[in-house]
Amino acid sequence: MKILLIGYGAMNQRVARLAEEKNHEIIGIVVRNSEKNYPYPTFEHISDATEADVAIDFSNPELLIPLLEEDFNLPVVVATTGEKEQIIDKLKSLSKNMPVFFSANMSYGVHALTKILEAAVPLLQDFDIELTEAHHNKKVDAPSGTLVKLYDVIASLRDNTTPVYDRHETTEKRTQDEIGIHSIRGGTIVGEHDVLFAGTDETIEITHRAQSKDIFANGAIGAAEKLVKNNNGFYTFDNL
């Protein structure tokens, strides 16, 4: 499989290393500053990489969204967080002409966590829910795209939900429809997501901890391997 990388930060550097260990080929990268010394050829546009079988994106909305406005038909795996709705809308439009894959978190374990929530939330309708995520001190967006995904799952299964991000500004008790959302940043934490169900005299906690960023890179490579064999369409872990 010949792979075009969109962005060449820490994540796509891992993708390159792991992909080559699996005998895939990195044919180039799309970056904004092509004057730096990169180990691969650089491209300005996705369509310039005519030899590629698939593109894998770990970048940012500022780089990705303009590229998605261009004319190309290369299968693409997108893992960028931020501007989620805009990115998904554009990918769904592109999916008429190519297979595309999107996930806010490329870990299959996180996908399994969403399925666990789909089972747990209907059983725990009277429980309060609090969501907490923790990441390294270089992560710029908060809350994480994964936590937003977890909230969306919960909101789809409860009649009324209100995300609450900052309680220190209010001096009133918690309402039943509140879903507390909390972000922690520090050190080199790879990624932790906790869901707390708090009932009367009992609590249930579900936790996912990433122990290496390799799980996200491998998840993207695995998605790409399947995507290139699929028909045109919009794919997630649910249908790939």
PDB file of N, CA, C and O in Angstrom, residues 64-137:
ATOM      1  N   LEU A  64      -6.079  20.729   6.955  1.00  0.00           N
ATOM      2  CA  LEU A  64      -6.939  19.735   6.319  1.00  0.00           C
ATOM      3  C   LEU A  64      -8.112  20.323   5.546  1.00  0.00           C
ATOM      4  O   LEU A  64      -8.372  19.932   4.406  1.00  0.00           O
ATOM      5  N   ILE A  65      -8.845  21.250   6.156  1.00  0.00           N
ATOM      6  CA  ILE A  65     -10.097  21.712   5.541  1.00  0.00           C
ATOM      7  C   ILE A  65      -9.880  22.318   4.151  1.00  0.00           C
ATOM      8  O   ILE A  65     -10.628  21.979   3.214  1.00  0.00           O
ATOM      9  N   PRO A  66      -8.882  23.177   3.942  1.00  0.00           N
ATOM     10  CA  PRO A  66      -8.662  23.659   2.570  1.00  0.00           C
ATOM     11  C   PRO A  66      -8.352  22.538   1.588  1.00  0.00           C
ATOM     12  O   PRO A  66      -8.773  22.594   0.423  1.00  0.00           O
ATOM     13  N   LEU A  67      -7.635  21.505   2.030  1.00  0.00           N
ATOM     14  CA  LEU A  67      -7.340  20.381   1.142  1.00  0.00           C
ATOM     15  C   LEU A  67      -8.603  19.637   0.738  1.00  0.00           C
ATOM     16  O   LEU A  67      -8.735  19.179  -0.400  1.00  0.00           O
ATOM     17  N   LEU A  68      -9.557  19.517   1.678  1.00  0.00           N
ATOM     18  CA  LEU A  68     -10.798  18.808   1.378  1.00  0.00           C
ATOM     19  C   LEU A  68     -11.683  19.576   0.407  1.00  0.00           C
ATOM     20  O   LEU A  68     -12.629  19.012  -0.154  1.00  0.00           O
ATOM     21  N   GLU A  69     -11.399  20.850   0.216  1.00  0.00           N
ATOM     22  CA  GLU A  69     -12.153  21.662  -0.746  1.00  0.00           C
ATOM     23  C   GLU A  69     -11.662  21.452  -2.171  1.00  0.00           C
ATOM     24  O   GLU A  69     -12.310  21.863  -3.128  1.00  0.00           O
ATOM     25  N   GLU A  70     -10.512  20.801  -2.318  1.00  0.00           N
ATOM     26  CA  GLU A  70      -9.908  20.630  -3.634  1.00  0.00           C
ATOM     27  C   GLU A  70     -10.491  19.418  -4.371  1.00  0.00           C
ATOM     28  O   GLU A  70     -11.259  18.638  -3.817  1.00  0.00           O
ATOM     29  N   ASP A  71     -10.096  19.283  -5.614  1.00  0.00           N
ATOM     30  CA  ASP A  71     -10.591  18.201  -6.471  1.00  0.00           C
ATOM     31  C   ASP A  71      -9.614  17.028  -6.413  1.00  0.00           C
ATOM     32  O   ASP A  71      -8.482  17.126  -6.878  1.00  0.00           O
ATOM     33  N   PHE A  72     -10.039  15.926  -5.820  1.00  0.00           N
ATOM     34  CA  PHE A  72      -9.213  14.713  -5.772  1.00  0.00           C
ATOM     35  C   PHE A  72     -10.156  13.529  -5.566  1.00  0.00           C
ATOM     36  O   PHE A  72     -11.332  13.684  -5.233  1.00  0.00           O
ATOM     37  N   ASN A  73      -9.644  12.326  -5.771  1.00  0.00           N
ATOM     38  CA  ASN A  73     -10.477  11.127  -5.565  1.00  0.00           C
ATOM     39  C   ASN A  73      -9.718  10.028  -4.847  1.00  0.00           C
ATOM     40  O   ASN A  73      -9.952   8.847  -5.078  1.00  0.00           O
ATOM     41  N   LEU A  74      -8.805  10.394  -3.977  1.00  0.00           N
ATOM     42  CA  LEU A  74      -7.999   9.427  -3.242  1.00  0.00           C
ATOM     43  C   LEU A  74      -8.700   9.031  -1.940  1.00  0.00           C
ATOM     44  O   LEU A  74      -9.161   9.904  -1.193  1.00  0.00           O
ATOM     45  N   PRO A  75      -8.821   7.723  -1.638  1.00  0.00           N
ATOM     46  CA  PRO A  75      -9.357   7.323  -0.335  1.00  0.00           C
ATOM     47  C   PRO A  75      -8.575   7.990   0.792  1.00  0.00           C
ATOM     48  O   PRO A  75      -7.340   8.095   0.712  1.00  0.00           O
ATOM     49  N   VAL A  76      -9.277   8.442   1.822  1.00  0.00           N
ATOM     50  CA  VAL A  76      -8.607   9.199   2.874  1.00  0.00           C
ATOM     51  C   VAL A  76      -9.105   8.772   4.252  1.00  0.00           C
ATOM     52  O   VAL A  76     -10.303   8.563   4.457  1.00  0.00           O
ATOM     53  N   VAL A  77      -8.160   8.598   5.159  1.00  0.00           N
ATOM     54  CA  VAL A  77      -8.437   8.289   6.563  1.00  0.00           C
ATOM     55  C   VAL A  77      -8.140   9.551   7.358  1.00  0.00           C
ATOM     56  O   VAL A  77      -7.008  10.042   7.353  1.00  0.00           O
ATOM     57  N   VAL A  78      -9.151  10.077   8.047  1.00  0.00           N
ATOM     58  CA  VAL A  78      -9.017  11.362   8.734  1.00  0.00           C
ATOM     59  C   VAL A  78      -9.112  11.173  10.240  1.00  0.00           C
ATOM     60  O   VAL A  78     -10.082  10.604  10.748  1.00  0.00           O
ATOM     61  N   ALA A  79      -8.094  11.684  10.947  1.00  0.00           N
ATOM     62  CA  ALA A  79      -8.070  11.600  12.408  1.00  0.00           C
ATOM     63  C   ALA A  79      -7.928  12.971  13.057  1.00  0.00           C
ATOM     64  O   ALA A  79      -7.707  13.072  14.259  1.00  0.00           O
ATOM     65  N   THR A  80      -8.053  14.031  12.261  1.00  0.00           N
ATOM     66  CA  THR A  80      -7.929  15.377  12.817  1.00  0.00           C
ATOM     67  C   THR A  80      -9.094  15.672  13.756  1.00  0.00           C
ATOM     68  O   THR A  80     -10.252  15.371  13.444  1.00  0.00           O
ATOM     69  N   THR A  81      -8.795  16.264  14.914  1.00  0.00           N
ATOM     70  CA  THR A  81      -9.837  16.710  15.843  1.00  0.00           C
ATOM     71  C   THR A  81      -9.933  18.229  15.782  1.00  0.00           C
ATOM     72  O   THR A  81      -8.998  18.928  15.410  1.00  0.00           O
ATOM     73  N   GLY A  82     -11.078  18.757  16.153  1.00  0.00           N
ATOM     74  CA  GLY A  82     -11.354  20.173  15.986  1.00  0.00           C
ATOM     75  C   GLY A  82     -12.150  20.384  14.710  1.00  0.00           C
ATOM     76  O   GLY A  82     -11.915  19.709  13.701  1.00  0.00           O
ATOM     77  N   GLU A  83     -13.131  21.301  14.746  1.00  0.00           N
ATOM     78  CA  GLU A  83     -14.005  21.575  13.588  1.00  0.00           C
ATOM     79  C   GLU A  83     -14.625  20.281  13.068  1.00  0.00           C
ATOM     80  O   GLU A  83     -14.745  20.058  11.860  1.00  0.00           O
ATOM     81  N   LYS A  84     -15.062  19.433  14.004  1.00  0.00           N
ATOM     82  CA  LYS A  84     -15.537  18.095  13.657  1.00  0.00           C
ATOM     83  C   LYS A  84     -16.694  18.122  12.662  1.00  0.00           C
ATOM     84  O   LYS A  84     -16.682  17.395  11.656  1.00  0.00           O
ATOM     85  N   GLU A  85     -17.705  18.948  12.920  1.00  0.00           N
ATOM     86  CA  GLU A  85     -18.897  18.935  12.064  1.00  0.00           C
ATOM     87  C   GLU A  85     -18.560  19.373  10.645  1.00  0.00           C
ATOM     88  O   GLU A  85     -19.066  18.793   9.676  1.00  0.00           O
ATOM     89  N   GLN A  86     -17.728  20.394  10.518  1.00  0.00           N
ATOM     90  CA  GLN A  86     -17.343  20.868   9.187  1.00  0.00           C
ATOM     91  C   GLN A  86     -16.578  19.792   8.425  1.00  0.00           C
ATOM     92  O   GLN A  86     -16.813  19.577   7.228  1.00  0.00           O
ATOM     93  N   ILE A  87     -15.671  19.115   9.118  1.00  0.00           N
ATOM     94  CA  ILE A  87     -14.889  18.056   8.474  1.00  0.00           C
ATOM     95  C   ILE A  87     -15.785  16.902   8.045  1.00  0.00           C
ATOM     96  O   ILE A  87     -15.680  16.394   6.922  1.00  0.00           O
ATOM     97  N   ILE A  88     -16.686  16.484   8.927  1.00  0.00           N
ATOM     98  CA  ILE A  88     -17.580  15.370   8.597  1.00  0.00           C
ATOM     99  C   ILE A  88     -18.481  15.726   7.416  1.00  0.00           C
ATOM    100  O   ILE A  88     -18.694  14.909   6.505  1.00  0.00           O
ATOM    101  N   ASP A  89     -19.025  16.939   7.406  1.00  0.00           N
ATOM    102  CA  ASP A  89     -19.885  17.358   6.290  1.00  0.00           C
ATOM    103  C   ASP A  89     -19.133  17.284   4.974  1.00  0.00           C
ATOM    104  O   ASP A  89     -19.671  16.816   3.952  1.00  0.00           O
ATOM    105  N   LYS A  90     -17.890  17.743   4.967  1.00  0.00           N
ATOM    106  CA  LYS A  90     -17.110  17.722   3.732  1.00  0.00           C
ATOM    107  C   LYS A  90     -16.771  16.295   3.325  1.00  0.00           C
ATOM    108  O   LYS A  90     -16.833  15.941   2.140  1.00  0.00           O
ATOM    109  N   LEU A  91     -16.426  15.452   4.301  1.00  0.00           N
ATOM    110  CA  LEU A  91     -16.104  14.060   3.976  1.00  0.00           C
ATOM    111  C   LEU A  91     -17.322  13.326   3.417  1.00  0.00           C
ATOM    112  O   LEU A  91     -17.196  12.518   2.492  1.00  0.00           O
ATOM    113  N   LYS A  92     -18.487  13.597   3.967  1.00  0.00           N
ATOM    114  CA  LYS A  92     -19.698  12.944   3.455  1.00  0.00           C
ATOM    115  C   LYS A  92     -19.969  13.357   2.009  1.00  0.00           C
ATOM    116  O   LYS A  92     -20.435  12.550   1.202  1.00  0.00           O
ATOM    117  N   SER A  93     -19.673  14.602   1.693  1.00  0.00           N
ATOM    118  CA  SER A  93     -19.819  15.048   0.310  1.00  0.00           C
ATOM    119  C   SER A  93     -18.810  14.350  -0.595  1.00  0.00           C
ATOM    120  O   SER A  93     -19.153  13.872  -1.689  1.00  0.00           O
ATOM    121  N   LEU A  94     -17.571  14.237  -0.135  1.00  0.00           N
ATOM    122  CA  LEU A  94     -16.530  13.574  -0.927  1.00  0.00           C
ATOM    123  C   LEU A  94     -16.792  12.081  -1.084  1.00  0.00           C
ATOM    124  O   LEU A  94     -16.357  11.466  -2.063  1.00  0.00           O
ATOM    125  N   SER A  95     -17.513  11.493  -0.118  1.00  0.00           N
ATOM    126  CA  SER A  95     -17.713  10.045  -0.111  1.00  0.00           C
ATOM    127  C   SER A  95     -18.539   9.545  -1.292  1.00  0.00           C
ATOM    128  O   SER A  95     -18.602   8.343  -1.526  1.00  0.00           O
ATOM    129  N   LYS A  96     -19.153  10.444  -2.029  1.00  0.00           N
ATOM    130  CA  LYS A  96     -19.882  10.035  -3.236  1.00  0.00           C
ATOM    131  C   LYS A  96     -18.915   9.561  -4.314  1.00  0.00           C
ATOM    132  O   LYS A  96     -19.292   8.791  -5.198  1.00  0.00           O
ATOM    133  N   ASN A  97     -17.660  10.025  -4.224  1.00  0.00           N
ATOM    134  CA  ASN A  97     -16.691   9.733  -5.272  1.00  0.00           C
ATOM    135  C   ASN A  97     -15.512   8.893  -4.810  1.00  0.00           C
ATOM    136  O   ASN A  97     -14.669   8.505  -5.625  1.00  0.00           O
ATOM    137  N   MET A  98     -15.442   8.608  -3.494  1.00  0.00           N
ATOM    138  CA  MET A  98     -14.310   7.845  -2.962  1.00  0.00           C
ATOM    139  C   MET A  98     -14.692   7.316  -1.583  1.00  0.00           C
ATOM    140  O   MET A  98     -15.582   7.873  -0.926  1.00  0.00           O
ATOM    141  N   PRO A  99     -14.045   6.252  -1.130  1.00  0.00           N
ATOM    142  CA  PRO A  99     -14.274   5.825   0.250  1.00  0.00           C
ATOM    143  C   PRO A  99     -13.497   6.730   1.201  1.00  0.00           C
ATOM    144  O   PRO A  99     -12.324   7.051   0.955  1.00  0.00           O
ATOM    145  N   VAL A 100     -14.149   7.175   2.281  1.00  0.00           N
ATOM    146  CA  VAL A 100     -13.487   8.015   3.284  1.00  0.00           C
ATOM    147  C   VAL A 100     -13.795   7.452   4.664  1.00  0.00           C
ATOM    148  O   VAL A 100     -14.855   6.851   4.889  1.00  0.00           O
ATOM    149  N   PHE A 101     -12.855   7.645   5.589  1.00  0.00           N
ATOM    150  CA  PHE A 101     -13.007   7.146   6.953  1.00  0.00           C
ATOM    151  C   PHE A 101     -12.733   8.279   7.926  1.00  0.00           C
ATOM    152  O   PHE A 101     -11.784   9.052   7.753  1.00  0.00           O
ATOM    153  N   PHE A 102     -13.564   8.372   8.962  1.00  0.00           N
ATOM    154  CA  PHE A 102     -13.327   9.386  10.003  1.00  0.00           C
ATOM    155  C   PHE A 102     -13.518   8.777  11.387  1.00  0.00           C
ATOM    156  O   PHE A 102     -14.461   8.029  11.626  1.00  0.00           O
ATOM    157  N   SER A 103     -12.624   9.126  12.286  1.00  0.00           N
ATOM    158  CA  SER A 103     -12.811   8.831  13.703  1.00  0.00           C
ATOM    159  C   SER A 103     -12.072   9.882  14.518  1.00  0.00           C
ATOM    160  O   SER A 103     -10.942  10.251  14.183  1.00  0.00           O
ATOM    161  N   ALA A 104     -12.732  10.366  15.568  1.00  0.00           N
ATOM    162  CA  ALA A 104     -12.077  11.318  16.469  1.00  0.00           C
ATOM    163  C   ALA A 104     -11.017  10.629  17.309  1.00  0.00           C
ATOM    164  O   ALA A 104     -10.175  11.285  17.916  1.00  0.00           O
ATOM    165  N   ASN A 105     -11.055   9.310  17.359  1.00  0.00           N
ATOM    166  CA  ASN A 105     -10.042   8.543  18.087  1.00  0.00           C
ATOM    167  C   ASN A 105      -9.805   7.252  17.328  1.00  0.00           C
ATOM    168  O   ASN A 105     -10.735   6.480  17.105  1.00  0.00           O
ATOM    169  N   MET A 106      -8.577   7.009  16.921  1.00  0.00           N
ATOM    170  CA  MET A 106      -8.259   5.855  16.089  1.00  0.00           C
ATOM    171  C   MET A 106      -8.036   4.572  16.893  1.00  0.00           C
ATOM    172  O   MET A 106      -7.665   3.550  16.331  1.00  0.00           O
ATOM    173  N   SER A 107      -8.263   4.611  18.190  1.00  0.00           N
ATOM    174  CA  SER A 107      -8.138   3.412  19.014  1.00  0.00           C
ATOM    175  C   SER A 107      -9.399   2.566  18.909  1.00  0.00           C
ATOM    176  O   SER A 107     -10.511   3.060  19.140  1.00  0.00           O
ATOM    177  N   TYR A 108      -9.238   1.285  18.589  1.00  0.00           N
ATOM    178  CA  TYR A 108     -10.400   0.404  18.552  1.00  0.00           C
ATOM    179  C   TYR A 108     -10.981   0.216  19.954  1.00  0.00           C
ATOM    180  O   TYR A 108     -12.175   0.015  20.126  1.00  0.00           O
ATOM    181  N   GLY A 109     -10.130   0.308  20.981  1.00  0.00           N
ATOM    182  CA  GLY A 109     -10.623   0.207  22.353  1.00  0.00           C
ATOM    183  C   GLY A 109     -11.585   1.315  22.695  1.00  0.00           C
ATOM    184  O   GLY A 109     -12.576   1.098  23.419  1.00  0.00           O
ATOM    185  N   VAL A 110     -11.333   2.527  22.190  1.00  0.00           N
ATOM    186  CA  VAL A 110     -12.264   3.635  22.419  1.00  0.00           C
ATOM    187  C   VAL A 110     -13.577   3.372  21.693  1.00  0.00           C
ATOM    188  O   VAL A 110     -14.661   3.674  22.205  1.00  0.00           O
ATOM    189  N   HIS A 111     -13.492   2.798  20.494  1.00  0.00           N
ATOM    190  CA  HIS A 111     -14.715   2.408  19.796  1.00  0.00           C
ATOM    191  C   HIS A 111     -15.512   1.413  20.637  1.00  0.00           C
ATOM    192  O   HIS A 111     -16.736   1.535  20.767  1.00  0.00           O
ATOM    193  N   ALA A 112     -14.812   0.444  21.232  1.00  0.00           N
ATOM    194  CA  ALA A 112     -15.493  -0.512  22.104  1.00  0.00           C
ATOM    195  C   ALA A 112     -16.119   0.194  23.304  1.00  0.00           C
ATOM    196  O   ALA A 112     -17.210  -0.179  23.761  1.00  0.00           O
ATOM    197  N   LEU A 113     -15.442   1.221  23.831  1.00  0.00           N
ATOM    198  CA  LEU A 113     -15.996   1.989  24.948  1.00  0.00           C
ATOM    199  C   LEU A 113     -17.327   2.626  24.574  1.00  0.00           C
ATOM    200  O   LEU A 113     -18.262   2.639  25.383  1.00  0.00           O
ATOM    201  N   THR A 114     -17.438   3.146  23.367  1.00  0.00           N
ATOM    202  CA  THR A 114     -18.719   3.739  22.954  1.00  0.00           C
ATOM    203  C   THR A 114     -19.818   2.683  22.916  1.00  0.00           C
ATOM    204  O   THR A 114     -20.974   2.962  23.247  1.00  0.00           O
ATOM    205  N   LYS A 115     -19.472   1.464  22.527  1.00  0.00           N
ATOM    206  CA  LYS A 115     -20.471   0.391  22.502  1.00  0.00           C
ATOM    207  C   LYS A 115     -20.880  -0.006  23.919  1.00  0.00           C
ATOM    208  O   LYS A 115     -22.046  -0.345  24.179  1.00  0.00           O
ATOM    209  N   ILE A 116     -19.924   0.023  24.852  1.00  0.00           N
ATOM    210  CA  ILE A 116     -20.253  -0.248  26.251  1.00  0.00           C
ATOM    211  C   ILE A 116     -21.213   0.816  26.775  1.00  0.00           C
ATOM    212  O   ILE A 116     -22.181   0.514  27.491  1.00  0.00           O
ATOM    213  N   LEU A 117     -20.974   2.080  26.406  1.00  0.00           N
ATOM    214  CA  LEU A 117     -21.872   3.158  26.834  1.00  0.00           C
ATOM    215  C   LEU A 117     -23.275   2.981  26.261  1.00  0.00           C
ATOM    216  O   LEU A 117     -24.265   3.272  26.937  1.00  0.00           O
ATOM    217  N   GLU A 118     -23.352   2.518  25.025  1.00  0.00           N
ATOM    218  CA  GLU A 118     -24.668   2.312  24.418  1.00  0.00           C
ATOM    219  C   GLU A 118     -25.490   1.301  25.210  1.00  0.00           C
ATOM    220  O   GLU A 118     -26.719   1.378  25.260  1.00  0.00           O
ATOM    221  N   ALA A 119     -24.796   0.361  25.853  1.00  0.00           N
ATOM    222  CA  ALA A 119     -25.493  -0.618  26.690  1.00  0.00           C
ATOM    223  C   ALA A 119     -25.762  -0.066  28.087  1.00  0.00           C
ATOM    224  O   ALA A 119     -26.808  -0.325  28.673  1.00  0.00           O
ATOM    225  N   ALA A 120     -24.819   0.719  28.624  1.00  0.00           N
ATOM    226  CA  ALA A 120     -24.910   1.152  30.019  1.00  0.00           C
ATOM    227  C   ALA A 120     -25.882   2.301  30.234  1.00  0.00           C
ATOM    228  O   ALA A 120     -26.627   2.317  31.229  1.00  0.00           O
ATOM    229  N   VAL A 121     -25.878   3.279  29.331  1.00  0.00           N
ATOM    230  CA  VAL A 121     -26.685   4.489  29.560  1.00  0.00           C
ATOM    231  C   VAL A 121     -28.176   4.181  29.722  1.00  0.00           C
ATOM    232  O   VAL A 121     -28.820   4.686  30.649  1.00  0.00           O
ATOM    233  N   PRO A 122     -28.797   3.345  28.876  1.00  0.00           N
ATOM    234  CA  PRO A 122     -30.216   3.050  29.081  1.00  0.00           C
ATOM    235  C   PRO A 122     -30.500   2.353  30.416  1.00  0.00           C
ATOM    236  O   PRO A 122     -31.601   2.492  30.967  1.00  0.00           O
ATOM    237  N   LEU A 123     -29.523   1.611  30.933  1.00  0.00           N
ATOM    238  CA  LEU A 123     -29.718   0.909  32.200  1.00  0.00           C
ATOM    239  C   LEU A 123     -29.560   1.828  33.403  1.00  0.00           C
ATOM    240  O   LEU A 123     -29.990   1.485  34.514  1.00  0.00           O
ATOM    241  N   LEU A 124     -28.941   2.992  33.191  1.00  0.00           N
ATOM    242  CA  LEU A 124     -28.585   3.876  34.305  1.00  0.00           C
ATOM    243  C   LEU A 124     -29.168   5.268  34.102  1.00  0.00           C
ATOM    244  O   LEU A 124     -28.506   6.285  34.313  1.00  0.00           O
ATOM    245  N   GLN A 125     -30.428   5.319  33.719  1.00  0.00           N
ATOM    246  CA  GLN A 125     -31.057   6.593  33.394  1.00  0.00           C
ATOM    247  C   GLN A 125     -31.133   7.542  34.589  1.00  0.00           C
ATOM    248  O   GLN A 125     -31.131   8.760  34.428  1.00  0.00           O
ATOM    249  N   ASP A 126     -31.191   7.001  35.800  1.00  0.00           N
ATOM    250  CA  ASP A 126     -31.312   7.854  36.992  1.00  0.00           C
ATOM    251  C   ASP A 126     -29.960   8.233  37.585  1.00  0.00           C
ATOM    252  O   ASP A 126     -29.905   8.916  38.612  1.00  0.00           O
ATOM    253  N   PHE A 127     -28.878   7.795  36.976  1.00  0.00           N
ATOM    254  CA  PHE A 127     -27.548   8.100  37.485  1.00  0.00           C
ATOM    255  C   PHE A 127     -27.039   9.413  36.889  1.00  0.00           C
ATOM    256  O   PHE A 127     -27.260   9.703  35.711  1.00  0.00           O
ATOM    257  N   ASP A 128     -26.348  10.204  37.708  1.00  0.00           N
ATOM    258  CA  ASP A 128     -25.625  11.361  37.187  1.00  0.00           C
ATOM    259  C   ASP A 128     -24.395  10.868  36.422  1.00  0.00           C
ATOM    260  O   ASP A 128     -23.814   9.837  36.767  1.00  0.00           O
ATOM    261  N   ILE A 129     -24.005  11.636  35.410  1.00  0.00           N
ATOM    262  CA  ILE A 129     -22.852  11.247  34.597  1.00  0.00           C
ATOM    263  C   ILE A 129     -21.835  12.385  34.558  1.00  0.00           C
ATOM    264  O   ILE A 129     -22.189  13.543  34.303  1.00  0.00           O
ATOM    265  N   GLU A 130     -20.588  12.043  34.801  1.00  0.00           N
ATOM    266  CA  GLU A 130     -19.481  12.986  34.702  1.00  0.00           C
ATOM    267  C   GLU A 130     -18.422  12.396  33.770  1.00  0.00           C
ATOM    268  O   GLU A 130     -18.066  11.223  33.889  1.00  0.00           O
ATOM    269  N   LEU A 131     -17.909  13.219  32.859  1.00  0.00           N
ATOM    270  CA  LEU A 131     -16.900  12.788  31.894  1.00  0.00           C
ATOM    271  C   LEU A 131     -15.598  13.546  32.148  1.00  0.00           C
ATOM    272  O   LEU A 131     -15.607  14.777  32.284  1.00  0.00           O
ATOM    273  N   THR A 132     -14.506  12.832  32.195  1.00  0.00           N
ATOM    274  CA  THR A 132     -13.196  13.445  32.421  1.00  0.00           C
ATOM    275  C   THR A 132     -12.188  12.907  31.418  1.00  0.00           C
ATOM    276  O   THR A 132     -12.161  11.705  31.149  1.00  0.00           O
ATOM    277  N   GLU A 133     -11.401  13.796  30.845  1.00  0.00           N
ATOM    278  CA  GLU A 133     -10.308  13.362  29.956  1.00  0.00           C
ATOM    279  C   GLU A 133      -9.015  14.017  30.388  1.00  0.00           C
ATOM    280  O   GLU A 133      -8.991  15.152  30.883  1.00  0.00           O
ATOM    281  N   ALA A 134      -7.905  13.294  30.203  1.00  0.00           N
ATOM    282  CA  ALA A 134      -6.581  13.800  30.553  1.00  0.00           C
ATOM    283  C   ALA A 134      -5.629  13.542  29.394  1.00  0.00           C
ATOM    284  O   ALA A 134      -5.623  12.455  28.812  1.00  0.00           O
ATOM    285  N   HIS A 135      -4.840  14.563  29.046  1.00  0.00           N
ATOM    286  CA  HIS A 135      -3.858  14.440  27.970  1.00  0.00           C
ATOM    287  C   HIS A 135      -2.584  15.196  28.329  1.00  0.00           C
ATOM    288  O   HIS A 135      -2.546  15.952  29.297  1.00  0.00           O
ATOM    289  N   HIS A 136      -1.583  15.027  27.507  1.00  0.00           N
ATOM    290  CA  HIS A 136      -0.276  15.659  27.689  1.00  0.00           C
ATOM    291  C   HIS A 136      -0.384  17.185  27.603  1.00  0.00           C
ATOM    292  O   HIS A 136      -1.379  17.738  27.108  1.00  0.00           O
ATOM    293  N   ASN A 137       0.659  17.850  28.054  1.00  0.00           N
ATOM    294  CA  ASN A 137       0.613  19.307  28.143  1.00  0.00           C
ATOM    295  C   ASN A 137       0.789  20.026  26.807  1.00  0.00           C
ATOM    296  O   ASN A 137       0.745  21.258  26.747  1.00  0.00           O
TER     297      ASN A 137
END
